[in-house]
Every structure is written in structure tokens, then in C-alpha cells.
Amino acid sequence: MASYRIPFNRPTFLGAETGYIADSLAAAHISGDGKFTKKCHEFLEQRLGVSKAFLTTSCTHALEMAALLLDIQPGDEVIVPAFTFVSSINAFVLRGATPVFADIRPDTLNLDERKLPGLISDRTRAIVLVHYAGVACEMDVIMSLAGQHGITVVEDSAHALFARYKGRNLSTFGQFATLSFHETKNFTCGEGGALLINDSSLIERGEIIREKGTNRGRFFRGQVDKYTWVDLGSSYLPSDMLAAYLWAQFEGSADIQARRREIWERYDHQLADWASENGVQLPTVPAYCDQSYHMYYLVLPSFSARTALIQHLKDCGILSVFHYLPLNVSDMGRRFGGKAGDCPVAESVADRLLRLPFYYALKPSEQDEVLSAIAAFESWD
Ligand SMILES: *Cc1c(COP(=O)(O)O)cnc(C)c1O
């Protein structure tokens, strides 16, 4: 495997994580829902203003919980942007849903709300939207369409913790929202996630689904004298050691976000002229969106230019990556009738998008190296 002087990602590590993990070991509570899990729940509930936060073992599992809570049945349709990670829709397909792929906006690369009226049918149960790179989708339009048709909105906020739309926190619009604490995300515990619930009538069932379909939560609170199997469920609780790691990052969240903001803004300022001279699209952040500084990407003029830039950066010891084969042209997507040409913007962007190294510990000197390597790139075709 090639080794890179400047990797694409390094998991965020502040230092306090180690002490908190030691605390959780000393407290002899390393299964789920210990002291650190509770702190993380309270933090998310207070900071975001959601009714309930449940830490989960991943964002994928939080999405699976949302699909169970919605009682998704075979034949239900779920609309999802074609340009996202598979978990956004796989969680619903696991319950029997038929995916309906929406194209994305050419500016923010978010689900294109103008496509929704043509995709909604009387079988549509949910819209799963993704705030790509932590920049909000057009929530006014989406929420009003969803309301008119009685469709549930699930926000896949894996990129978008602390981002806002017109001053309101993302993850508070949909019935549910999901977060990821995978090591590539702004805040991490290695593997982890959260389900955020905005409809308080669903909290109790959420607790049951997360506890293997049992009413163990009520038992621990002394509300029933034994616990038993009461519903579908699975094991979605992370160890309190992981919550201890995450807690250190929540405590340091202002520092993490401030540093990410510096890195993002530096890329954006320094690349502006280069991008306009060479027909490269930089991220669009509408004035009414406060973004989360999750990633910095370029959209190159062609697939061949992207391939050449990746190689050039690699020759300079820098790892840059691309992502998201559009879902409509994936093997699974094709089984549901997806085909090339259905989502032209997603298909075109997927061929041309490049993500630059972006992590909390990226040193200014390393970022300089990335910027000079880009400035020295010449093979546009
Ligand atoms: C990372 C990511 C996920 C999956 O997160 P896990 O915690 O790894 O399950 C889902 N959706 C989006 C948009 C992501 O970026």
C-alpha cells in the first residue's frame, strides 16, 4: 500500500479521551447507557433542542432504528438522493422499502427539491435527505411538500452536526435525524452514531427497539418488575467506553469546529482564483446556511482531470479521495430499476468530485503543501 505524508483523514483526538476511558473502566460500567452515554445524550438534546437523543453503534444503525420506528413495509417507497452513502437507503430497503432516487442540485449537491413533486406517489412513506458536506437542504420547500403529502422526513445528518438553516439547527426539522461518529466525521469514537427523535410519542418505542425489543429501560427505572420481549428490536447501544471517548470531543467541540473552520476557509480563499481560471467548482454555501465544516471538495471539469489530479497529489505524497457511486447506477440500485441517465447531475458530479485532506490535526504547513501541489498541477486533459 502506498504511504502518504499527508493522509486524507486522521481521526480527531484531543487527549482527554484517554482519561475518560480510564474513568469508565474504573466505574466498572463498560456496557451501554453508563454515565458517559447519559452525558452525550443530554449534550445533544440541549445543544440541538431535540426531544431525545440515543447513542447508537453507527449512523447506519440509527437509520435502521428510524426504519423500524416508521414501520416501513414492503411496497413503501422511500425517496433518497442518488448521491449519498448506501446506508441512507439500505436501512429502509432492509424493511422492504422500494428506493426512489432523486437527483441533486448542481450547486450544493443536496437532494434537488424541485424533483420531489415528480417523485412523490401515494406509496411514498419517507424522504431521507442528506445535508451534504454539512450544508442544509432547502428545508422550507421540502418540509412543506412533505407536510402536504403526509410524508415523514428523516434527516441523515452524518455530515451536519451543529449546522443550521435560517438560524435553526439541522436535525430538528424531520421526525428523525441521524448522526455518525465514524472516524472520518467531525466528532468520533471510532464507530458510533446517534438517533435523534423530534416526536416525543416515539421515544419509548425507540428505547425498546434499541434494547433488543425489550422493555429493559422501564425495568431499570423501576416502572415494571421484570422485563420481557415486547416488540421488534436489536442491539444498538454502544459501550460506555466509546461514549467516554466521544464525550471528550463534545466537551472540545468549540475547539474542533473552530479549527475545521480555519482549514475550510483557508482552502476556500486560497483556491478561489485557481478554481475560476481552470473551471473548477468550489463548494457553494448559501448565505442562510451555517455549515458544519465537514469537508472540502473540488468539482473538476472532467473525469480525466480528476484522475490526473489524484495521481499528481499522490506523487506529492498527498491522499485525495472521491466518493459515492450514484445509487441509481449501483448494482443494488439497478435491481430496483435504476439506470444511467436517471440522475444526470449526480452521475456527472460523482465522476468529477475530489475531496482534499481535511482533519483537525492538519498542520498549516501540511495545508500549504496541499495548496502548492494543487497550484503546480498542469495536466488538465
Ligand atoms: C458516514 C455516513 C453514514 C454512515 O455512517 P456510519 O456511522 O459509518 O454508519 C451514513 N450517511 C452518510 C451521509 C454518511 O456520510
mmCIF file of C-alpha atoms in Angstrom, residues 165-335:
data_model
loop_
_atom_site.group_PDB
_atom_site.id
_atom_site.type_symbol
_atom_site.label_atom_id
_atom_site.label_comp_id
_atom_site.label_asym_id
_atom_site.label_seq_id
_atom_site.Cartn_x
_atom_site.Cartn_y
_atom_site.Cartn_z
ATOM 1 C CA TYR A 165 -30.677 26.524 8.177
ATOM 2 C CA LYS A 166 -32.022 30.076 8.525
ATOM 3 C CA GLY A 167 -30.838 30.069 12.129
ATOM 4 C CA ARG A 168 -32.479 26.767 13.073
ATOM 5 C CA ASN A 169 -30.434 23.684 13.962
ATOM 6 C CA LEU A 170 -30.425 20.907 11.403
ATOM 7 C CA SER A 171 -31.748 17.605 12.802
ATOM 8 C CA THR A 172 -34.747 19.440 14.304
ATOM 9 C CA PHE A 173 -36.814 19.532 11.094
ATOM 10 C CA GLY A 174 -37.523 15.854 10.410
ATOM 11 C CA GLN A 175 -39.338 13.360 12.600
ATOM 12 C CA PHE A 176 -35.910 11.735 12.996
ATOM 13 C CA ALA A 177 -32.321 12.646 12.340
ATOM 14 C CA THR A 178 -29.217 10.506 12.449
ATOM 15 C CA LEU A 179 -25.580 11.302 13.266
ATOM 16 C CA SER A 180 -22.346 9.442 12.603
ATOM 17 C CA PHE A 181 -19.274 9.310 14.811
ATOM 18 C CA HIS A 182 -17.237 7.238 12.383
ATOM 19 C CA GLU A 183 -13.573 8.228 12.396
ATOM 20 C CA THR A 184 -13.949 10.299 9.225
ATOM 21 C CA LYS A 185 -16.581 12.579 10.769
ATOM 22 C CA ASN A 186 -16.039 15.851 12.710
ATOM 23 C CA PHE A 187 -16.595 14.104 16.061
ATOM 24 C CA THR A 188 -15.738 10.480 16.511
ATOM 25 C CA CYS A 189 -15.468 7.476 18.787
ATOM 26 C CA GLY A 190 -14.195 5.164 16.037
ATOM 27 C CA GLU A 191 -17.570 3.696 15.134
ATOM 28 C CA GLY A 192 -20.727 5.238 16.519
ATOM 29 C CA GLY A 193 -23.815 7.252 15.796
ATOM 30 C CA ALA A 194 -26.991 8.689 17.234
ATOM 31 C CA LEU A 195 -30.699 8.643 16.552
ATOM 32 C CA LEU A 196 -32.376 11.980 17.290
ATOM 33 C CA ILE A 197 -36.134 11.907 17.790
ATOM 34 C CA ASN A 198 -38.259 15.040 17.448
ATOM 35 C CA ASP A 199 -41.652 13.402 18.022
ATOM 36 C CA SER A 200 -41.818 12.567 21.734
ATOM 37 C CA SER A 201 -44.555 9.973 21.229
ATOM 38 C CA LEU A 202 -41.883 7.750 19.598
ATOM 39 C CA ILE A 203 -39.286 7.922 22.369
ATOM 40 C CA GLU A 204 -40.492 4.936 24.378
ATOM 41 C CA ARG A 205 -40.655 2.651 21.356
ATOM 42 C CA GLY A 206 -37.221 3.928 20.313
ATOM 43 C CA GLU A 207 -35.851 2.843 23.665
ATOM 44 C CA ILE A 208 -37.404 -0.620 23.246
ATOM 45 C CA ILE A 209 -36.084 -1.105 19.696
ATOM 46 C CA ARG A 210 -32.601 -0.087 20.861
ATOM 47 C CA GLU A 211 -32.780 -2.613 23.732
ATOM 48 C CA LYS A 212 -33.381 -5.760 21.646
ATOM 49 C CA GLY A 213 -37.142 -5.295 21.592
ATOM 50 C CA THR A 214 -37.420 -5.456 25.383
ATOM 51 C CA ASN A 215 -38.773 -3.038 27.967
ATOM 52 C CA ARG A 216 -35.487 -3.198 29.895
ATOM 53 C CA GLY A 217 -35.358 0.620 30.094
ATOM 54 C CA ARG A 218 -38.612 0.693 32.066
ATOM 55 C CA PHE A 219 -37.329 -2.152 34.260
ATOM 56 C CA PHE A 220 -34.146 -0.206 35.123
ATOM 57 C CA ARG A 221 -36.276 2.775 36.055
ATOM 58 C CA GLY A 222 -38.400 0.574 38.323
ATOM 59 C CA GLN A 223 -41.521 1.075 36.203
ATOM 60 C CA VAL A 224 -42.053 -2.667 35.672
ATOM 61 C CA ASP A 225 -40.911 -5.524 37.935
ATOM 62 C CA LYS A 226 -39.495 -7.694 35.134
ATOM 63 C CA TYR A 227 -38.558 -7.075 31.580
ATOM 64 C CA THR A 228 -39.656 -9.015 28.569
ATOM 65 C CA TRP A 229 -39.843 -9.133 24.783
ATOM 66 C CA VAL A 230 -42.393 -6.538 23.698
ATOM 67 C CA ASP A 231 -41.538 -5.505 20.112
ATOM 68 C CA LEU A 232 -39.058 -5.878 17.271
ATOM 69 C CA GLY A 233 -35.602 -4.665 18.114
ATOM 70 C CA SER A 234 -31.898 -5.241 18.022
ATOM 71 C CA SER A 235 -28.753 -4.307 19.924
ATOM 72 C CA TYR A 236 -27.977 -0.715 19.082
ATOM 73 C CA LEU A 237 -26.216 0.507 22.269
ATOM 74 C CA PRO A 238 -22.541 1.388 22.110
ATOM 75 C CA SER A 239 -20.214 0.594 25.015
ATOM 76 C CA ASP A 240 -19.856 3.381 27.563
ATOM 77 C CA MET A 241 -16.102 3.351 26.769
ATOM 78 C CA LEU A 242 -16.944 4.660 23.313
ATOM 79 C CA ALA A 243 -19.256 7.261 24.819
ATOM 80 C CA ALA A 244 -16.349 8.292 27.099
ATOM 81 C CA TYR A 245 -14.195 8.897 24.016
ATOM 82 C CA LEU A 246 -16.994 10.830 22.350
ATOM 83 C CA TRP A 247 -17.680 12.899 25.452
ATOM 84 C CA ALA A 248 -14.162 14.345 25.323
ATOM 85 C CA GLN A 249 -14.897 15.505 21.784
ATOM 86 C CA PHE A 250 -18.243 17.022 22.700
ATOM 87 C CA GLU A 251 -16.504 18.949 25.505
ATOM 88 C CA GLY A 252 -13.926 20.119 22.977
ATOM 89 C CA SER A 253 -16.450 20.744 20.217
ATOM 90 C CA ALA A 254 -15.881 24.510 20.020
ATOM 91 C CA ASP A 255 -12.160 23.939 19.528
ATOM 92 C CA ILE A 256 -12.724 21.208 16.927
ATOM 93 C CA GLN A 257 -15.177 23.307 14.936
ATOM 94 C CA ALA A 258 -13.015 26.452 15.118
ATOM 95 C CA ARG A 259 -10.025 24.573 13.740
ATOM 96 C CA ARG A 260 -12.075 22.937 10.977
ATOM 97 C CA ARG A 261 -13.486 26.306 10.054
ATOM 98 C CA GLU A 262 -9.947 27.762 9.682
ATOM 99 C CA ILE A 263 -8.888 24.903 7.442
ATOM 100 C CA TRP A 264 -12.027 25.138 5.323
ATOM 101 C CA GLU A 265 -11.791 28.907 4.886
ATOM 102 C CA ARG A 266 -8.121 28.729 4.027
ATOM 103 C CA TYR A 267 -8.762 26.217 1.251
ATOM 104 C CA ASP A 268 -11.623 28.326 0.007
ATOM 105 C CA HIS A 269 -9.696 31.633 -0.080
ATOM 106 C CA GLN A 270 -6.506 30.192 -1.478
ATOM 107 C CA LEU A 271 -8.172 28.170 -4.214
ATOM 108 C CA ALA A 272 -10.645 30.794 -5.429
ATOM 109 C CA ASP A 273 -8.548 32.264 -8.271
ATOM 110 C CA TRP A 274 -7.125 28.928 -9.326
ATOM 111 C CA ALA A 275 -10.626 27.450 -9.467
ATOM 112 C CA SER A 276 -12.131 30.218 -11.568
ATOM 113 C CA GLU A 277 -9.182 30.182 -14.001
ATOM 114 C CA ASN A 278 -9.490 26.440 -14.505
ATOM 115 C CA GLY A 279 -13.228 25.868 -14.475
ATOM 116 C CA VAL A 280 -13.194 24.098 -11.091
ATOM 117 C CA GLN A 281 -16.325 24.348 -8.944
ATOM 118 C CA LEU A 282 -15.787 25.028 -5.230
ATOM 119 C CA PRO A 283 -18.410 24.360 -2.521
ATOM 120 C CA THR A 284 -21.498 26.591 -2.509
ATOM 121 C CA VAL A 285 -22.801 27.664 0.904
ATOM 122 C CA PRO A 286 -25.987 29.764 0.679
ATOM 123 C CA ALA A 287 -25.971 32.841 2.939
ATOM 124 C CA TYR A 288 -28.789 31.419 5.093
ATOM 125 C CA CYS A 289 -26.841 28.213 5.858
ATOM 126 C CA ASP A 290 -24.344 27.907 8.722
ATOM 127 C CA GLN A 291 -22.337 24.909 7.645
ATOM 128 C CA SER A 292 -20.540 22.325 9.807
ATOM 129 C CA TYR A 293 -17.119 22.411 8.064
ATOM 130 C CA HIS A 294 -17.231 18.709 7.402
ATOM 131 C CA MET A 295 -15.314 18.511 4.125
ATOM 132 C CA TYR A 296 -13.597 20.477 1.407
ATOM 133 C CA TYR A 297 -14.243 19.298 -2.127
ATOM 134 C CA LEU A 298 -13.487 20.348 -5.685
ATOM 135 C CA VAL A 299 -15.617 19.527 -8.721
ATOM 136 C CA LEU A 300 -13.140 19.224 -11.606
ATOM 137 C CA PRO A 301 -14.104 19.977 -15.213
ATOM 138 C CA SER A 302 -13.754 16.324 -16.290
ATOM 139 C CA PHE A 303 -13.231 12.758 -15.087
ATOM 140 C CA SER A 304 -9.774 12.698 -16.699
ATOM 141 C CA ALA A 305 -8.744 15.919 -14.922
ATOM 142 C CA ARG A 306 -9.804 14.380 -11.610
ATOM 143 C CA THR A 307 -7.876 11.171 -12.281
ATOM 144 C CA ALA A 308 -4.792 13.213 -13.190
ATOM 145 C CA LEU A 309 -5.077 15.454 -10.105
ATOM 146 C CA ILE A 310 -5.419 12.463 -7.776
ATOM 147 C CA GLN A 311 -2.276 10.965 -9.341
ATOM 148 C CA HIS A 312 -0.394 14.267 -9.176
ATOM 149 C CA LEU A 313 -1.255 14.697 -5.482
ATOM 150 C CA LYS A 314 -0.282 11.088 -4.856
ATOM 151 C CA ASP A 315 3.118 11.769 -6.470
ATOM 152 C CA CYS A 316 3.447 14.632 -3.965
ATOM 153 C CA GLY A 317 2.651 12.253 -1.061
ATOM 154 C CA ILE A 318 -0.903 13.554 -0.598
ATOM 155 C CA LEU A 319 -4.002 11.370 -0.477
ATOM 156 C CA SER A 320 -7.164 12.836 -2.000
ATOM 157 C CA VAL A 321 -10.306 10.743 -2.454
ATOM 158 C CA PHE A 322 -13.639 10.731 -4.257
ATOM 159 C CA HIS A 323 -16.887 9.113 -3.198
ATOM 160 C CA TYR A 324 -20.435 7.971 -3.863
ATOM 161 C CA LEU A 325 -21.037 5.915 -6.932
ATOM 162 C CA PRO A 326 -24.573 7.205 -7.538
ATOM 163 C CA LEU A 327 -27.092 4.801 -6.007
ATOM 164 C CA ASN A 328 -29.177 4.583 -9.198
ATOM 165 C CA VAL A 329 -26.259 3.014 -11.098
ATOM 166 C CA SER A 330 -25.031 0.770 -8.245
ATOM 167 C CA ASP A 331 -25.654 -2.976 -8.583
ATOM 168 C CA MET A 332 -28.383 -2.821 -5.932
ATOM 169 C CA GLY A 333 -29.892 0.367 -7.378
ATOM 170 C CA ARG A 334 -30.185 -1.292 -10.792
ATOM 171 C CA ARG A 335 -32.133 -4.150 -9.219
#
